[in-house]
Amino acid sequence: MEKIICVECLSSKVKKNGHTHYGKQNYQCLECGRQFVKDSQRVSEEKKEIINKLLMERISLRGICRIVGVSLTWLLGYIVKIYQKLPENLNAEEVGDYGEICLWKFEVQADEMWSFVKNKENKQWIWIAIDAQTKQIIAFHVGDHSEESAKKLWEKIPVAYRENSTFFTDMWDSYSKVIPSAQHTACTKGSGLTNAIERFNCTMRQRVSRLVRDSLSFSKKLDNHIGAIKYFICGYNLEIASLFS
């Protein structure tokens, strides 16, 4: 009799666990709890590394499946796991690591970009704040285009920035209602004072397929939409940090 091995932890302690809707025998590992069928694929660490890089590029999930040779079901489960492990600080360096600079000279640029989930009527605005000096993203929030969302972005910005920075934004009124007036400068697009955040928005829209305006790669679930954006930002911050290390 063929020995059944768990595709996740390679344990031989498995039990039968009903059948799939395709009629195949389903198994469950008694060690890690993973459910699988006998011909389930085990994805190597090398393939996972490739997938991690592809998730940072403008490639649909089905495209990644075709390139790497994994199933869409496996890939969807995998990205949910890595989204759950993303750090809350977005991999941005702590303020104290920037070097000998005066705290009151920090400059932050903030902007919001339009996106949607499931259909274009379900608008989801991505609010983003960037350190103008290091070019790292220090906070983001996905929500509507209201003052409440601007407030949630403000609350996610690290305290050191909220207390010691000048904030440059566009003319959207919600910012002036949330950011202290002594720290806030509202400016037009042509002023050049929000160039860093506008450039990042362009980069993210070009590299995250879910944000391309005319595409079939849009998000179907809000949690996955937020997870994909957070995943890109965390990876982007690491890329930027490596340029100055």
Tab-separated table of C-alpha atoms in Angstrom:
chain	number	residue	atom	x	y	z
A	1	MET	CA	0.000	0.000	0.000
A	2	GLU	CA	1.371	3.420	-0.974
A	3	LYS	CA	2.375	5.556	1.990
A	4	ILE	CA	0.628	8.925	2.134
A	5	ILE	CA	2.861	11.868	3.086
A	6	CYS	CA	1.675	15.359	4.052
A	7	VAL	CA	2.554	17.850	1.299
A	8	GLU	CA	3.145	20.583	3.890
A	9	CYS	CA	5.277	19.073	6.683
A	10	LEU	CA	6.106	15.651	5.135
A	11	SER	CA	4.645	13.824	8.127
A	12	SER	CA	3.309	10.311	7.590
A	13	LYS	CA	0.701	10.765	10.335
A	14	VAL	CA	-2.333	11.360	8.155
A	15	LYS	CA	-5.952	10.237	8.133
A	16	LYS	CA	-8.696	10.021	5.550
A	17	ASN	CA	-10.973	13.048	5.721
A	18	GLY	CA	-13.917	12.597	3.376
A	19	HIS	CA	-13.886	13.400	-0.331
A	20	THR	CA	-13.490	16.569	-2.386
A	21	HIS	CA	-16.346	17.852	-4.531
A	22	TYR	CA	-14.539	16.172	-7.434
A	23	GLY	CA	-14.897	12.804	-5.690
A	24	LYS	CA	-11.202	12.448	-4.786
A	25	GLN	CA	-10.150	10.997	-1.425
A	26	ASN	CA	-9.223	13.831	0.933
A	27	TYR	CA	-6.581	13.470	3.642
A	28	GLN	CA	-5.691	15.513	6.717
A	29	CYS	CA	-2.321	15.690	8.428
A	30	LEU	CA	-2.447	14.964	12.161
A	31	GLU	CA	0.699	17.039	12.716
A	32	CYS	CA	0.028	20.348	10.943
A	33	GLY	CA	-3.670	19.997	10.093
A	34	ARG	CA	-3.176	20.491	6.333
A	35	GLN	CA	-5.836	18.923	4.110
A	36	PHE	CA	-4.796	17.531	0.743
A	37	VAL	CA	-5.411	14.888	-1.904
A	38	LYS	CA	-2.852	12.281	-2.892
A	39	ASP	CA	-1.640	14.124	-5.976
A	40	SER	CA	-1.422	17.534	-4.300
A	41	GLN	CA	1.558	19.570	-5.382
A	42	ARG	CA	4.372	20.449	-3.028
A	43	VAL	CA	5.837	23.787	-4.049
A	44	SER	CA	9.579	24.150	-3.478
A	45	GLU	CA	11.128	27.076	-1.605
A	46	GLU	CA	12.811	28.122	-4.860
A	47	LYS	CA	9.429	28.440	-6.563
A	48	LYS	CA	8.060	30.373	-3.613
A	49	GLU	CA	10.927	32.859	-3.899
A	50	ILE	CA	10.102	33.363	-7.568
A	51	ILE	CA	6.422	33.844	-6.701
A	52	ASN	CA	7.345	36.404	-4.033
A	53	LYS	CA	9.176	38.447	-6.670
A	54	LEU	CA	6.449	38.070	-9.286
A	55	LEU	CA	3.872	39.377	-6.798
A	56	MET	CA	5.809	42.661	-6.865
A	57	GLU	CA	5.290	43.021	-10.610
A	58	ARG	CA	2.389	43.783	-12.931
A	59	ILE	CA	1.429	40.149	-13.508
A	60	SER	CA	-1.988	38.623	-12.917
A	61	LEU	CA	-2.366	35.725	-10.499
A	62	ARG	CA	-3.268	33.401	-13.353
A	63	GLY	CA	-0.142	34.606	-15.154
A	64	ILE	CA	1.968	33.656	-12.132
A	65	CYS	CA	0.303	30.223	-12.137
A	66	ARG	CA	1.258	29.708	-15.772
A	67	ILE	CA	4.845	30.901	-15.277
A	68	VAL	CA	5.632	28.929	-12.108
A	69	GLY	CA	3.353	25.948	-12.665
A	70	VAL	CA	1.121	26.103	-9.589
A	71	SER	CA	-2.642	25.966	-9.261
A	72	LEU	CA	-4.711	29.093	-8.668
A	73	THR	CA	-6.206	27.517	-5.551
A	74	TRP	CA	-2.754	26.953	-4.062
A	75	LEU	CA	-1.602	30.451	-5.006
A	76	LEU	CA	-4.633	32.137	-3.440
A	77	GLY	CA	-4.031	30.244	-0.197
A	78	TYR	CA	-0.342	31.123	-0.289
A	79	ILE	CA	-0.816	34.860	-0.747
A	80	VAL	CA	-3.341	34.986	2.090
A	81	LYS	CA	-0.678	33.478	4.366
A	82	ILE	CA	2.042	35.949	3.358
A	83	TYR	CA	-0.359	38.908	3.598
A	84	GLN	CA	-1.131	37.897	7.187
A	85	LYS	CA	2.587	37.964	8.057
A	86	LEU	CA	3.304	41.464	6.715
A	87	PRO	CA	4.718	43.860	9.342
A	88	GLU	CA	2.620	46.771	10.559
A	89	ASN	CA	5.566	49.175	10.131
A	90	LEU	CA	5.616	48.397	6.366
A	91	ASN	CA	9.376	47.657	6.621
A	92	ALA	CA	10.016	51.398	6.871
A	93	GLU	CA	13.118	52.359	8.841
A	94	GLU	CA	12.631	53.918	12.247
A	95	VAL	CA	13.095	57.669	12.423
A	96	GLY	CA	16.111	57.290	14.675
A	97	ASP	CA	17.938	55.341	11.957
A	98	TYR	CA	17.984	58.179	9.418
A	99	GLY	CA	21.179	59.754	10.676
A	100	GLU	CA	22.042	63.160	12.061
A	101	ILE	CA	19.108	65.242	10.899
A	102	CYS	CA	16.897	67.642	12.795
A	103	LEU	CA	13.547	66.157	13.714
A	104	TRP	CA	11.682	69.359	12.910
A	105	LYS	CA	12.976	69.235	9.340
A	106	PHE	CA	11.160	66.028	8.424
A	107	GLU	CA	8.978	66.414	5.368
A	108	VAL	CA	6.075	64.130	4.575
A	109	GLN	CA	4.011	64.117	1.395
A	110	ALA	CA	0.507	62.630	1.359
A	111	ASP	CA	-1.879	61.846	-1.458
A	112	GLU	CA	-4.790	59.577	-2.320
A	113	MET	CA	-5.363	57.464	-5.416
A	114	TRP	CA	-8.535	55.895	-6.748
A	115	SER	CA	-9.049	52.140	-7.026
A	116	PHE	CA	-11.954	49.719	-6.863
A	117	VAL	CA	-12.887	46.257	-5.641
A	118	LYS	CA	-15.131	43.875	-7.611
A	119	ASN	CA	-16.651	46.654	-9.740
A	120	LYS	CA	-15.934	50.306	-10.481
A	121	GLU	CA	-18.935	51.448	-8.456
A	122	ASN	CA	-17.238	50.082	-5.319
A	123	LYS	CA	-14.565	52.764	-5.107
A	124	GLN	CA	-11.680	52.283	-2.671
A	125	TRP	CA	-9.333	55.221	-2.199
A	126	ILE	CA	-5.723	54.476	-1.233
A	127	TRP	CA	-4.360	57.148	1.119
A	128	ILE	CA	-0.548	57.156	1.303
A	129	ALA	CA	2.104	59.104	3.230
A	130	ILE	CA	5.765	59.109	2.144
A	131	ASP	CA	8.937	60.389	3.826
A	132	ALA	CA	10.163	62.914	1.254
A	133	GLN	CA	13.805	62.351	2.216
A	134	THR	CA	14.068	58.559	2.380
A	135	LYS	CA	11.264	57.944	-0.174
A	136	GLN	CA	9.880	55.213	2.094
A	137	ILE	CA	6.155	54.799	2.640
A	138	ILE	CA	5.393	55.405	6.313
A	139	ALA	CA	1.621	54.789	6.319
A	140	PHE	CA	-1.323	53.919	4.115
A	141	HIS	CA	-5.057	53.422	4.472
A	142	VAL	CA	-7.714	52.067	2.135
A	143	GLY	CA	-11.191	53.535	2.481
A	144	ASP	CA	-13.519	56.156	1.054
A	145	HIS	CA	-12.628	59.723	0.046
A	146	SER	CA	-13.875	61.332	3.250
A	147	GLU	CA	-12.404	63.193	6.201
A	148	GLU	CA	-12.757	59.996	8.247
A	149	SER	CA	-10.320	58.176	5.950
A	150	ALA	CA	-7.906	61.108	6.125
A	151	LYS	CA	-8.091	60.839	9.905
A	152	LYS	CA	-7.341	57.103	9.808
A	153	LEU	CA	-4.282	57.752	7.636
A	154	TRP	CA	-3.126	60.400	10.119
A	155	GLU	CA	-3.515	57.962	13.023
A	156	LYS	CA	-1.375	55.352	11.221
A	157	ILE	CA	1.516	57.776	10.669
A	158	PRO	CA	4.248	57.149	13.308
A	159	VAL	CA	4.112	59.576	16.235
A	160	ALA	CA	7.600	60.964	15.534
A	161	TYR	CA	6.391	62.162	12.142
A	162	ARG	CA	3.085	63.518	13.414
A	163	GLU	CA	4.911	65.601	15.989
A	164	ASN	CA	7.964	66.740	13.996
A	165	SER	CA	7.086	67.021	10.306
A	166	THR	CA	5.782	69.427	7.739
A	167	PHE	CA	3.086	67.784	5.613
A	168	PHE	CA	2.601	68.612	1.949
A	169	THR	CA	-0.679	67.550	0.329
A	170	ASP	CA	-2.901	68.484	-2.577
A	171	MET	CA	-5.832	70.842	-2.119
A	172	TRP	CA	-8.268	68.159	-0.916
A	173	ASP	CA	-10.089	69.750	2.024
A	174	SER	CA	-10.019	66.660	4.265
A	175	TYR	CA	-6.300	67.096	4.935
A	176	SER	CA	-6.706	70.585	6.387
A	177	LYS	CA	-9.322	69.268	8.798
A	178	VAL	CA	-7.004	66.562	10.142
A	179	ILE	CA	-3.410	67.852	9.953
A	180	PRO	CA	-2.539	70.716	12.356
A	181	SER	CA	-2.454	73.956	10.374
A	182	ALA	CA	1.047	74.835	11.634
A	183	GLN	CA	2.385	71.633	10.021
A	184	HIS	CA	0.304	71.568	6.858
A	185	THR	CA	0.967	73.041	3.419
A	186	ALA	CA	-1.658	72.494	0.732
A	187	CYS	CA	-0.223	72.911	-2.750
A	188	THR	CA	-1.120	72.476	-6.390
A	189	LYS	CA	0.086	69.584	-8.527
A	190	GLY	CA	2.488	71.834	-10.422
A	191	SER	CA	4.244	73.131	-7.313
A	192	GLY	CA	6.681	70.205	-7.167
A	193	LEU	CA	6.113	69.816	-3.420
A	194	THR	CA	4.264	66.499	-3.844
A	195	ASN	CA	6.454	65.031	-6.576
A	196	ALA	CA	7.669	62.085	-4.449
A	197	ILE	CA	4.205	60.781	-3.574
A	198	GLU	CA	2.870	61.352	-7.098
A	199	ARG	CA	5.814	59.412	-8.527
A	200	PHE	CA	5.192	56.554	-6.111
A	201	ASN	CA	1.502	56.462	-7.030
A	202	CYS	CA	2.498	56.138	-10.676
A	203	THR	CA	4.989	53.373	-9.843
A	204	MET	CA	2.442	51.413	-7.830
A	205	ARG	CA	-0.244	51.718	-10.487
A	206	GLN	CA	2.202	50.460	-13.118
A	207	ARG	CA	3.504	47.536	-11.054
A	208	VAL	CA	0.397	46.324	-9.187
A	209	SER	CA	-1.946	44.761	-11.736
A	210	ARG	CA	-4.966	45.218	-9.438
A	211	LEU	CA	-4.595	48.996	-9.799
A	212	VAL	CA	-4.448	49.181	-13.589
A	213	ARG	CA	-7.554	51.127	-14.623
A	214	ASP	CA	-8.642	48.922	-17.550
A	215	SER	CA	-7.797	45.379	-16.504
A	216	LEU	CA	-9.294	42.012	-15.629
A	217	SER	CA	-6.852	41.686	-12.723
A	218	PHE	CA	-8.923	43.779	-10.308
A	219	SER	CA	-9.489	42.585	-6.737
A	220	LYS	CA	-12.612	40.617	-5.903
A	221	LYS	CA	-12.222	40.940	-2.119
A	222	LEU	CA	-11.273	44.022	-0.100
A	223	ASP	CA	-8.952	42.063	2.228
A	224	ASN	CA	-6.943	40.784	-0.742
A	225	HIS	CA	-6.905	44.286	-2.245
A	226	ILE	CA	-5.439	45.746	0.945
A	227	GLY	CA	-3.063	42.791	1.309
A	228	ALA	CA	-1.696	43.206	-2.221
A	229	ILE	CA	-1.094	46.924	-1.680
A	230	LYS	CA	0.572	46.306	1.676
A	231	TYR	CA	2.726	43.540	0.180
A	232	PHE	CA	3.958	45.872	-2.561
A	233	ILE	CA	4.663	48.703	-0.117
A	234	CYS	CA	6.618	46.420	2.248
A	235	GLY	CA	8.712	45.137	-0.654
A	236	TYR	CA	9.150	48.635	-2.078
A	237	ASN	CA	10.424	49.962	1.263
A	238	LEU	CA	13.009	47.170	1.385
A	239	GLU	CA	14.088	47.998	-2.174
A	240	ILE	CA	14.502	51.679	-1.324
A	241	ALA	CA	16.384	50.892	1.898
A	242	SER	CA	18.826	48.659	-0.001
A	243	LEU	CA	19.732	51.544	-2.325
A	244	PHE	CA	21.014	53.592	0.590
A	245	SER	CA	22.549	50.814	2.697
